[in-house]
Coordinates of C-alpha atoms in Angstrom, one line a residue:
M6 CA 117.4 113.0 134.4
F7 CA 114.4 113.9 132.1
Y8 CA 115.9 112.0 129.2
L9 CA 116.6 109.0 131.5
R10 CA 113.0 108.8 132.7
A11 CA 111.7 109.1 129.2
F12 CA 114.1 106.3 128.0
T13 CA 113.0 104.1 130.9
H14 CA 109.3 104.7 130.1
S15 CA 110.0 103.9 126.4
L16 CA 112.0 100.7 127.3
L17 CA 109.1 99.4 129.4
H18 CA 106.7 100.2 126.7
A19 CA 108.8 98.4 124.1
L20 CA 109.1 95.3 126.3
K21 CA 105.3 95.2 126.6
N22 CA 105.0 95.5 122.8
L23 CA 107.3 92.6 122.3
L24 CA 105.4 90.4 124.7
P25 CA 103.0 89.1 121.9
I26 CA 106.0 87.8 119.9
V27 CA 107.4 86.0 122.9
V28 CA 104.0 84.4 123.6
V29 CA 103.5 83.2 120.0
V30 CA 107.0 81.7 119.7
T31 CA 106.8 80.1 123.1
F32 CA 103.3 78.6 122.3
F33 CA 104.4 77.1 119.0
Q34 CA 107.8 75.8 120.3
L35 CA 106.5 74.2 123.5
I36 CA 102.9 73.2 122.6
I37 CA 102.9 72.6 118.8
L38 CA 106.5 71.6 118.0
Q39 CA 107.2 70.4 121.5
Q40 CA 110.9 71.3 121.5
I41 CA 113.1 74.0 123.0
P42 CA 115.1 76.0 120.4
D43 CA 118.9 75.7 120.5
N44 CA 119.4 79.5 120.5
L45 CA 117.0 80.2 123.4
A46 CA 119.5 82.4 125.3
G47 CA 120.4 84.2 122.1
M48 CA 116.8 84.8 121.4
A49 CA 116.1 86.2 124.8
L50 CA 119.1 88.5 124.6
G51 CA 118.1 89.5 121.1
L52 CA 114.6 90.5 122.3
L53 CA 116.1 92.6 125.1
I54 CA 118.4 94.4 122.6
V55 CA 115.4 95.0 120.3
A56 CA 113.5 96.6 123.2
V57 CA 116.5 98.9 123.9
G58 CA 116.8 99.8 120.2
V59 CA 113.1 100.7 120.0
A60 CA 113.4 102.8 123.1
L61 CA 116.4 104.7 121.8
F62 CA 114.8 105.1 118.4
L63 CA 111.6 106.6 119.8
Q64 CA 113.5 108.9 122.0
G65 CA 115.5 110.1 119.0
L66 CA 112.4 110.7 117.0
E67 CA 111.0 113.0 119.7
L68 CA 114.2 115.0 119.8
S69 CA 115.1 115.2 116.1
I70 CA 112.9 113.9 113.2
F71 CA 109.4 115.0 114.5
P72 CA 110.4 118.6 115.5
V73 CA 112.6 119.0 112.4
G74 CA 109.8 117.8 110.0
K75 CA 107.2 120.0 111.6
S76 CA 109.6 123.0 111.8
L77 CA 110.5 122.7 108.1
S78 CA 106.8 122.5 107.2
N79 CA 106.0 125.7 109.2
Q80 CA 108.9 127.6 107.6
F81 CA 107.9 126.5 104.1
A82 CA 104.3 127.5 104.8
R83 CA 105.3 130.9 106.0
K84 CA 107.7 131.3 103.0
G85 CA 104.6 130.8 100.8
S86 CA 106.5 129.2 97.8
V87 CA 104.6 126.3 96.4
A88 CA 107.5 125.5 94.0
V89 CA 110.0 125.2 96.9
L90 CA 107.7 123.0 98.9
L91 CA 107.1 120.7 95.9
A92 CA 110.9 120.5 95.3
F93 CA 111.5 119.7 98.9
G94 CA 108.8 116.9 98.8
F95 CA 110.4 115.4 95.7
A96 CA 113.9 115.6 97.2
M97 CA 112.8 114.0 100.4
G98 CA 110.9 111.2 98.8
F99 CA 113.7 110.4 96.3
S100 CA 116.5 110.6 98.9
A101 CA 114.6 108.4 101.4
V102 CA 114.0 105.6 98.9
I103 CA 117.1 105.5 96.7
A104 CA 119.3 104.4 99.6
E105 CA 116.7 102.1 101.2
P106 CA 118.5 98.8 102.0
A107 CA 115.3 96.7 101.6
L108 CA 114.7 98.2 98.1
I109 CA 118.3 97.6 97.2
A110 CA 118.0 94.0 98.3
V111 CA 114.7 93.4 96.4
A112 CA 116.1 95.1 93.2
E113 CA 119.3 92.9 93.3
Q114 CA 117.2 89.8 93.8
A115 CA 114.9 90.7 90.9
Q116 CA 117.9 91.2 88.6
R117 CA 119.5 87.9 89.6
I118 CA 116.4 85.8 89.3
S119 CA 115.3 87.4 86.0
G120 CA 118.6 86.6 84.4
G121 CA 119.2 90.4 83.9
R122 CA 115.8 91.2 82.3
I123 CA 115.1 93.4 85.3
D124 CA 117.9 95.9 85.8
S125 CA 118.6 96.6 89.5
L126 CA 119.5 100.3 89.1
T127 CA 116.6 101.0 86.7
L128 CA 114.1 99.4 89.2
R129 CA 115.5 101.4 92.1
G130 CA 115.5 104.6 90.0
L131 CA 111.8 104.0 88.9
V132 CA 110.7 103.5 92.5
A133 CA 112.7 106.4 93.9
V134 CA 111.4 108.9 91.2
S135 CA 107.9 107.6 91.7
V136 CA 108.0 108.2 95.5
G137 CA 109.6 111.6 95.0
L138 CA 106.9 112.7 92.5
V139 CA 104.1 111.3 94.6
V140 CA 105.3 113.0 97.8
A141 CA 105.3 116.3 95.9
L142 CA 101.8 115.4 94.7
G143 CA 100.7 114.8 98.3
I144 CA 102.1 118.1 99.4
F145 CA 100.2 119.8 96.5
R146 CA 97.0 118.1 97.7
T147 CA 97.6 119.3 101.3
I148 CA 98.3 122.9 100.2
F149 CA 95.1 123.2 98.1
G150 CA 92.9 121.0 100.3
Y151 CA 92.0 118.4 97.7
P152 CA 90.3 115.3 99.3
L153 CA 92.7 112.4 99.5
H154 CA 90.0 109.8 98.8
W155 CA 89.6 110.8 95.2
F156 CA 93.4 110.4 94.7
M157 CA 93.3 107.0 96.3
I158 CA 90.2 105.7 94.5
A159 CA 91.6 106.8 91.1
G160 CA 95.0 105.4 91.9
Y161 CA 93.8 102.0 93.1
I162 CA 91.5 101.7 90.1
I163 CA 94.6 102.1 88.0
V164 CA 96.5 99.6 90.2
V165 CA 93.7 97.0 89.6
I166 CA 93.6 97.6 85.9
V167 CA 97.4 97.4 85.6
T168 CA 97.4 94.2 87.7
W169 CA 95.0 92.6 85.3
F170 CA 97.4 93.0 82.4
A171 CA 100.7 92.5 84.3
P172 CA 102.5 89.2 83.9
E173 CA 102.3 87.1 87.1
E174 CA 106.1 87.0 87.4
I175 CA 106.1 90.8 88.3
V176 CA 102.9 91.2 90.3
G177 CA 104.2 90.1 93.7
L178 CA 107.5 91.8 93.2
A179 CA 105.7 95.1 92.3
Y180 CA 103.5 95.1 95.4
D181 CA 106.5 94.2 97.6
S182 CA 108.5 97.0 96.0
G183 CA 105.8 99.4 97.0
G184 CA 105.8 98.1 100.5
V185 CA 109.5 98.4 101.2
T186 CA 109.6 102.1 100.3
T187 CA 108.2 103.0 103.7
N188 CA 110.9 102.4 106.3
V189 CA 111.1 103.1 110.0
V190 CA 112.9 106.5 109.5
T191 CA 111.1 107.9 106.4
V192 CA 107.6 107.2 107.6
P193 CA 107.8 109.4 110.8
L194 CA 109.6 112.1 108.9
V195 CA 107.1 112.2 105.9
A196 CA 104.2 112.0 108.3
A197 CA 105.6 114.9 110.4
L198 CA 106.0 116.9 107.2
G199 CA 102.4 116.4 106.2
I200 CA 101.0 117.0 109.7
G201 CA 103.1 120.1 110.2
L202 CA 102.1 121.5 106.8
A203 CA 98.4 120.9 107.5
A204 CA 98.7 122.5 110.9
S205 CA 100.4 125.6 109.4
I206 CA 97.8 126.3 106.7
R207 CA 94.5 128.0 107.7
G208 CA 91.5 125.8 107.0
R209 CA 93.4 122.5 107.0
N210 CA 92.8 119.7 109.4
P211 CA 96.0 117.8 110.5
L212 CA 94.1 114.5 110.7
I213 CA 92.3 114.8 107.4
D214 CA 94.9 116.8 105.4
G215 CA 98.1 115.9 107.2
F216 CA 98.1 112.1 106.6
G217 CA 98.2 110.4 103.2
L218 CA 101.8 111.0 102.0
V219 CA 102.9 107.5 103.1
A220 CA 99.9 106.0 101.4
L221 CA 100.7 107.7 98.1
A222 CA 104.3 106.6 98.4
V223 CA 103.2 103.0 98.6
M224 CA 100.7 103.0 95.8
V225 CA 102.5 104.6 92.9
P226 CA 105.5 102.3 92.8
M227 CA 103.1 99.4 92.4
I228 CA 102.0 100.9 89.1
T229 CA 105.4 101.9 87.7
V230 CA 107.0 98.5 88.6
Q231 CA 104.2 96.6 87.0
V232 CA 104.3 98.7 83.8
Y233 CA 108.1 98.1 83.8
G234 CA 107.5 94.4 84.2
M235 CA 105.1 94.4 81.2
L236 CA 108.0 95.8 79.1
V237 CA 110.6 93.4 80.3
Y238 CA 108.3 90.3 80.2
S239 CA 106.7 91.1 76.9
G240 CA 108.5 88.1 75.4
N241 CA 108.8 84.7 77.0
P242 CA 108.1 84.7 80.7
D243 CA 110.9 83.9 83.1
T244 CA 110.1 81.4 85.8
G245 CA 113.5 81.2 87.5
E246 CA 113.9 80.1 91.0
L247 CA 114.6 82.6 93.8
I248 CA 117.0 82.2 96.7
L249 CA 116.1 85.0 99.1
T250 CA 118.9 87.0 100.6
N251 CA 118.7 90.1 102.7
E252 CA 120.9 92.1 105.0
T253 CA 118.8 90.9 107.9
D254 CA 119.4 87.3 107.0
T255 CA 123.1 87.4 107.9
P256 CA 124.4 86.9 111.4
A257 CA 125.1 90.0 113.5
S258 CA 128.5 91.4 113.0
T259 CA 130.9 90.8 115.9
G260 CA 134.0 92.6 117.1
I261 CA 134.8 96.3 117.0
T262 CA 135.4 96.3 113.3
G263 CA 132.1 94.7 112.5
I264 CA 130.2 97.0 114.9
L265 CA 131.8 100.1 113.3
R266 CA 131.1 98.8 109.8
D267 CA 127.4 98.2 110.7
L268 CA 127.1 101.7 112.2
V269 CA 128.7 103.3 109.1
E270 CA 126.1 101.4 107.0
M271 CA 123.3 102.7 109.2
V272 CA 124.6 106.3 108.9
R273 CA 124.8 105.8 105.1
D274 CA 121.2 104.7 104.9
V275 CA 120.0 107.8 106.9
L276 CA 122.5 110.3 105.3
P277 CA 120.5 111.2 102.2
I278 CA 117.6 112.3 104.3
I279 CA 119.9 114.3 106.7
L280 CA 121.6 116.0 103.7
T281 CA 118.2 116.9 102.1
V282 CA 117.1 118.5 105.4
L283 CA 120.3 120.5 105.8
I284 CA 120.4 121.7 102.2
F285 CA 116.8 123.0 102.3
Q286 CA 117.3 124.4 105.8
Y287 CA 120.5 126.3 105.2
L288 CA 120.6 126.9 101.5
V289 CA 117.0 127.4 100.6
L290 CA 115.4 128.7 103.8
R291 CA 118.7 130.3 104.9
R292 CA 118.0 129.7 108.5
K293 CA 119.7 127.8 111.3
L294 CA 118.3 124.7 112.9
G295 CA 116.7 125.5 116.3
N296 CA 118.7 123.8 119.0
P297 CA 121.1 121.9 116.7
R298 CA 122.8 120.0 119.5
K299 CA 119.5 118.5 120.5
V300 CA 118.7 117.6 116.9
V301 CA 122.2 116.0 116.4
F302 CA 121.8 114.1 119.7
G303 CA 118.3 112.9 118.5
F304 CA 119.6 111.7 115.2
T305 CA 122.5 109.9 117.0
L306 CA 119.9 108.1 119.2
V307 CA 117.9 107.2 116.0
I308 CA 121.0 105.6 114.4
L309 CA 122.0 103.8 117.6
G310 CA 118.5 102.6 118.2
L311 CA 118.2 101.3 114.6
Y312 CA 121.5 99.5 115.0
A313 CA 120.5 97.9 118.2
F314 CA 117.1 97.0 116.8
V315 CA 118.6 95.2 113.7
V316 CA 121.2 93.4 115.8
G317 CA 118.6 92.2 118.2
L318 CA 116.4 90.9 115.3
K319 CA 119.4 89.1 113.8
M320 CA 120.2 87.4 117.1
G321 CA 116.8 86.4 118.2
L322 CA 113.8 86.6 115.9
F323 CA 115.0 85.9 112.4
P324 CA 116.6 82.5 113.0
I325 CA 113.8 81.1 115.1
G326 CA 111.1 82.5 112.7
A327 CA 112.7 80.9 109.6
S328 CA 113.3 77.6 111.5
M329 CA 109.6 77.5 112.7
A330 CA 108.3 78.1 109.2
E331 CA 110.3 75.2 107.9
Q332 CA 109.3 72.9 110.8
L333 CA 105.6 73.7 110.4
T334 CA 105.7 73.2 106.7
A335 CA 107.5 69.8 107.2
R336 CA 104.7 68.6 109.5
G337 CA 102.3 68.8 106.6
D338 CA 99.4 70.1 108.8
Y339 CA 98.4 73.3 107.1
A340 CA 96.1 74.2 110.0
Y341 CA 99.1 75.0 112.2
I342 CA 100.6 77.1 109.3
Y343 CA 97.4 79.2 109.1
L344 CA 97.4 79.6 112.9
F345 CA 101.1 80.6 112.9
A346 CA 100.5 83.1 110.1
L347 CA 97.6 84.7 112.0
M348 CA 99.4 84.9 115.3
I349 CA 102.8 86.0 114.1
G350 CA 101.2 88.6 111.9
F351 CA 99.5 90.2 114.9
A352 CA 102.5 89.9 117.2
T353 CA 105.1 91.4 114.8
T354 CA 102.8 94.3 113.9
M355 CA 102.3 95.2 117.5
A356 CA 106.1 95.5 117.8
E357 CA 106.6 97.8 114.7
P358 CA 108.4 101.0 115.8
A359 CA 107.0 103.0 112.8
L360 CA 103.4 102.0 113.7
I361 CA 104.0 103.0 117.4
A362 CA 105.2 106.4 116.2
I363 CA 102.3 107.0 113.7
G364 CA 99.8 106.0 116.4
K365 CA 101.2 108.7 118.7
Q366 CA 101.0 111.3 115.9
A367 CA 97.5 110.3 115.1
E368 CA 96.5 110.8 118.7
E369 CA 98.0 114.2 118.7
A370 CA 96.5 115.2 115.4
A371 CA 93.0 114.1 116.5
A372 CA 93.3 115.9 119.8
G373 CA 92.4 112.8 121.8
A374 CA 89.5 111.7 119.5
L375 CA 91.5 108.6 118.5
D376 CA 93.3 106.1 120.7
G377 CA 96.7 105.1 119.5
N378 CA 96.5 101.6 121.1
V379 CA 93.1 100.9 119.5
I380 CA 94.6 101.9 116.1
R381 CA 97.6 99.5 116.6
I382 CA 95.3 96.6 117.5
L383 CA 93.1 97.2 114.5
V384 CA 96.2 97.4 112.2
A385 CA 97.7 94.3 113.8
F386 CA 94.4 92.4 113.3
G387 CA 94.3 93.5 109.7
V388 CA 97.9 92.3 109.1
A389 CA 97.1 88.9 110.7
V390 CA 94.1 88.4 108.5
G391 CA 95.9 89.5 105.4
I392 CA 98.9 87.3 105.9
T393 CA 96.7 84.3 106.6
I394 CA 94.8 84.9 103.3
G395 CA 98.2 85.3 101.6
V396 CA 99.4 82.0 103.0
H397 CA 96.2 80.3 101.9
R398 CA 96.9 81.6 98.3
I399 CA 100.3 80.0 98.4
I400 CA 99.0 76.7 99.7
T401 CA 96.2 76.5 97.1
G402 CA 98.4 77.8 94.3
D403 CA 95.8 80.4 93.3
S404 CA 96.7 83.4 91.1
I405 CA 97.7 86.5 93.0
H406 CA 95.9 88.7 90.5
Y407 CA 92.4 87.9 91.7
Y408 CA 93.3 88.2 95.4
I409 CA 95.0 91.5 94.9
M410 CA 92.3 93.0 92.7
A411 CA 89.5 91.8 95.0
G412 CA 91.3 93.3 98.0
Y413 CA 91.7 96.7 96.4
M414 CA 88.2 96.7 95.1
L415 CA 87.0 96.2 98.7
V416 CA 89.3 99.1 99.8
I417 CA 87.8 101.4 97.1
C418 CA 84.3 100.6 98.2
L419 CA 85.2 101.2 101.9
T420 CA 86.9 104.5 100.9
V421 CA 83.6 105.7 99.5
L422 CA 81.7 104.8 102.6
A423 CA 84.3 105.7 105.3
P424 CA 84.2 109.0 107.3
R425 CA 86.5 111.5 105.7
Y426 CA 88.6 111.9 108.9
I427 CA 89.8 108.3 108.8
V428 CA 90.7 107.8 105.1
A429 CA 94.2 109.3 105.0
L430 CA 95.2 107.8 108.2
A431 CA 93.9 104.3 107.2
Y432 CA 95.9 104.3 104.0
D433 CA 99.0 105.5 105.8
L434 CA 98.6 102.7 108.4
G435 CA 98.6 100.2 105.5
G436 CA 102.0 101.5 104.6
V437 CA 103.7 101.5 108.0
T438 CA 103.0 97.8 108.6
T439 CA 105.7 96.8 106.1
S440 CA 108.7 97.8 108.1
E441 CA 111.7 96.3 109.9
V442 CA 110.0 93.6 112.0
T443 CA 107.2 92.4 109.8
V444 CA 108.9 92.3 106.3
P445 CA 111.7 89.9 107.1
L446 CA 109.6 87.4 109.0
V447 CA 106.7 87.5 106.5
T448 CA 109.0 87.2 103.5
A449 CA 110.8 84.2 105.1
L450 CA 107.4 82.6 105.7
G451 CA 106.3 83.1 102.0
I452 CA 109.6 81.9 100.5
G453 CA 109.7 79.0 102.9
L454 CA 106.2 77.9 101.9
A455 CA 106.7 78.3 98.2
S456 CA 110.0 76.3 98.4
S457 CA 108.4 73.5 100.4
I458 CA 105.1 72.9 98.6
D459 CA 105.3 70.8 95.4
G460 CA 104.2 72.7 92.2
R461 CA 104.9 76.2 93.6
N462 CA 107.3 78.6 91.9
V463 CA 109.2 80.7 94.3
L464 CA 109.3 83.7 92.0
I465 CA 105.6 83.7 91.3
D466 CA 104.3 82.4 94.7
G467 CA 107.0 83.4 97.2
F468 CA 106.5 87.2 96.8
G469 CA 103.2 89.0 97.6
L470 CA 102.6 88.4 101.3
I471 CA 103.8 91.9 102.0
A472 CA 101.0 93.2 99.7
F473 CA 98.4 91.3 101.8
A474 CA 99.9 92.8 104.9
S475 CA 99.4 96.2 103.5
I476 CA 95.8 95.8 102.1
F477 CA 93.9 94.5 105.1
P478 CA 94.9 97.0 107.8
I479 CA 93.3 99.6 105.5
V480 CA 90.1 97.5 105.5
T481 CA 90.0 96.9 109.3
V482 CA 90.6 100.6 110.2
M483 CA 88.0 102.0 107.7
A484 CA 85.5 99.3 108.6
Y485 CA 85.9 100.2 112.3
A486 CA 85.4 103.9 111.5
I487 CA 82.3 103.1 109.5
V488 CA 80.8 100.9 112.2
S489 CA 81.6 103.5 114.9
Q490 CA 80.1 106.3 112.8
F491 CA 76.9 104.2 112.3
I492 CA 76.6 103.5 116.0
S493 CA 77.1 107.1 116.9
D494 CA 74.5 108.2 114.3
R495 CA 72.0 105.7 115.7
R496 CA 72.5 107.0 119.2
K497 CA 71.9 110.5 118.1
V498 CA 68.6 109.5 116.4
T499 CA 67.4 107.6 119.5
Q500 CA 68.2 110.4 121.9

């Protein structure tokens, strides 16, 4: 009965979060395009399935991933072995990314459009090793209490320098590769690991020291992929055309065989993470899981929730999103494209399951000092602004180098000024925006624009919107914290 009430509450919450997407799509279809989509019934059913999937997923997180991540952190902290903790961090980061479907899709596309210059397996290996090393680095930072902002400032200075020298064919791909490393399963688990570790070490603050692992996991692959791109593009540049394909672009599988195949693929994607947890729990710590039936049930709900979530997106949102992008581009009125980018960026981010989960964890870590709903609105606004600026870059044909470098220079300046309690969380929030809902719709918009506007190259101009969706939430969250701190200090002075 308790689980049923919790599921009902999560379902109602998920439906409320999907409402902005429904409003945006309805507004553009009826008011701007003045037509009713052919798949209206499928879209409505797809949205309902998405809501059910999100509810199951969140319920599964509460039963499995959150408690397991925090429990492992507590046990490692009590064991007192830094080497074991760092090894676990590397294994978790590597296993989470190497089997990530979005990274596999991006790597295969990169190999195809580069004519074999970029090797798919090499690219995936570089990103996975980068994330593994950087998660270990983040754990090291938490253990010894080093401030995150120095890591991020130094890291993004390197990102800006590397971007200046990187060929334009690789820049958008590199930033998008960093974005797809943080999926809807790994983000909550990595965040739970960091928060649990910070809570277990005396003198550490879960909000200041617990967050930041996700941010590091996004940043470092941007550097390694661009350096790799410098090597493979050191000769003549390749300006081949891109035809975007993704697992989420295909119709939902039908029939018992198709359903079973999709479920098996979902289990395969999560399996490396589960194996890493079990190996360290039973072989390294030599302890049994607390309440294993509850954990298994939770992981089952996570997998079923993800499956329902993806099926619902395929049935409802992806077809209408791609169709609307094409129709708006065909009208030739770029004002509507800007408006669509702004509104759909906000709406899709508000529906992101990973962002909802991180918002809850931030509330708990801050002991009520932060409001999860306010955080989500700030992040959604940042994504909306970022995507709109990215769309403007595609329309004008400007170089992505200058936009990206200017964006991260702004982030570095805000990092210096922002209150320390918000820095790690802000960077993590920039990473969780590039997840299951936002990435496919945003990518379809970028590719559609680059394909439809004369003089644009899909390889150079089509990629990169995900990078803008990652940068500006960091800006909005830190700017909000700076303003709030300034107002609070003024009030103290006047009292």
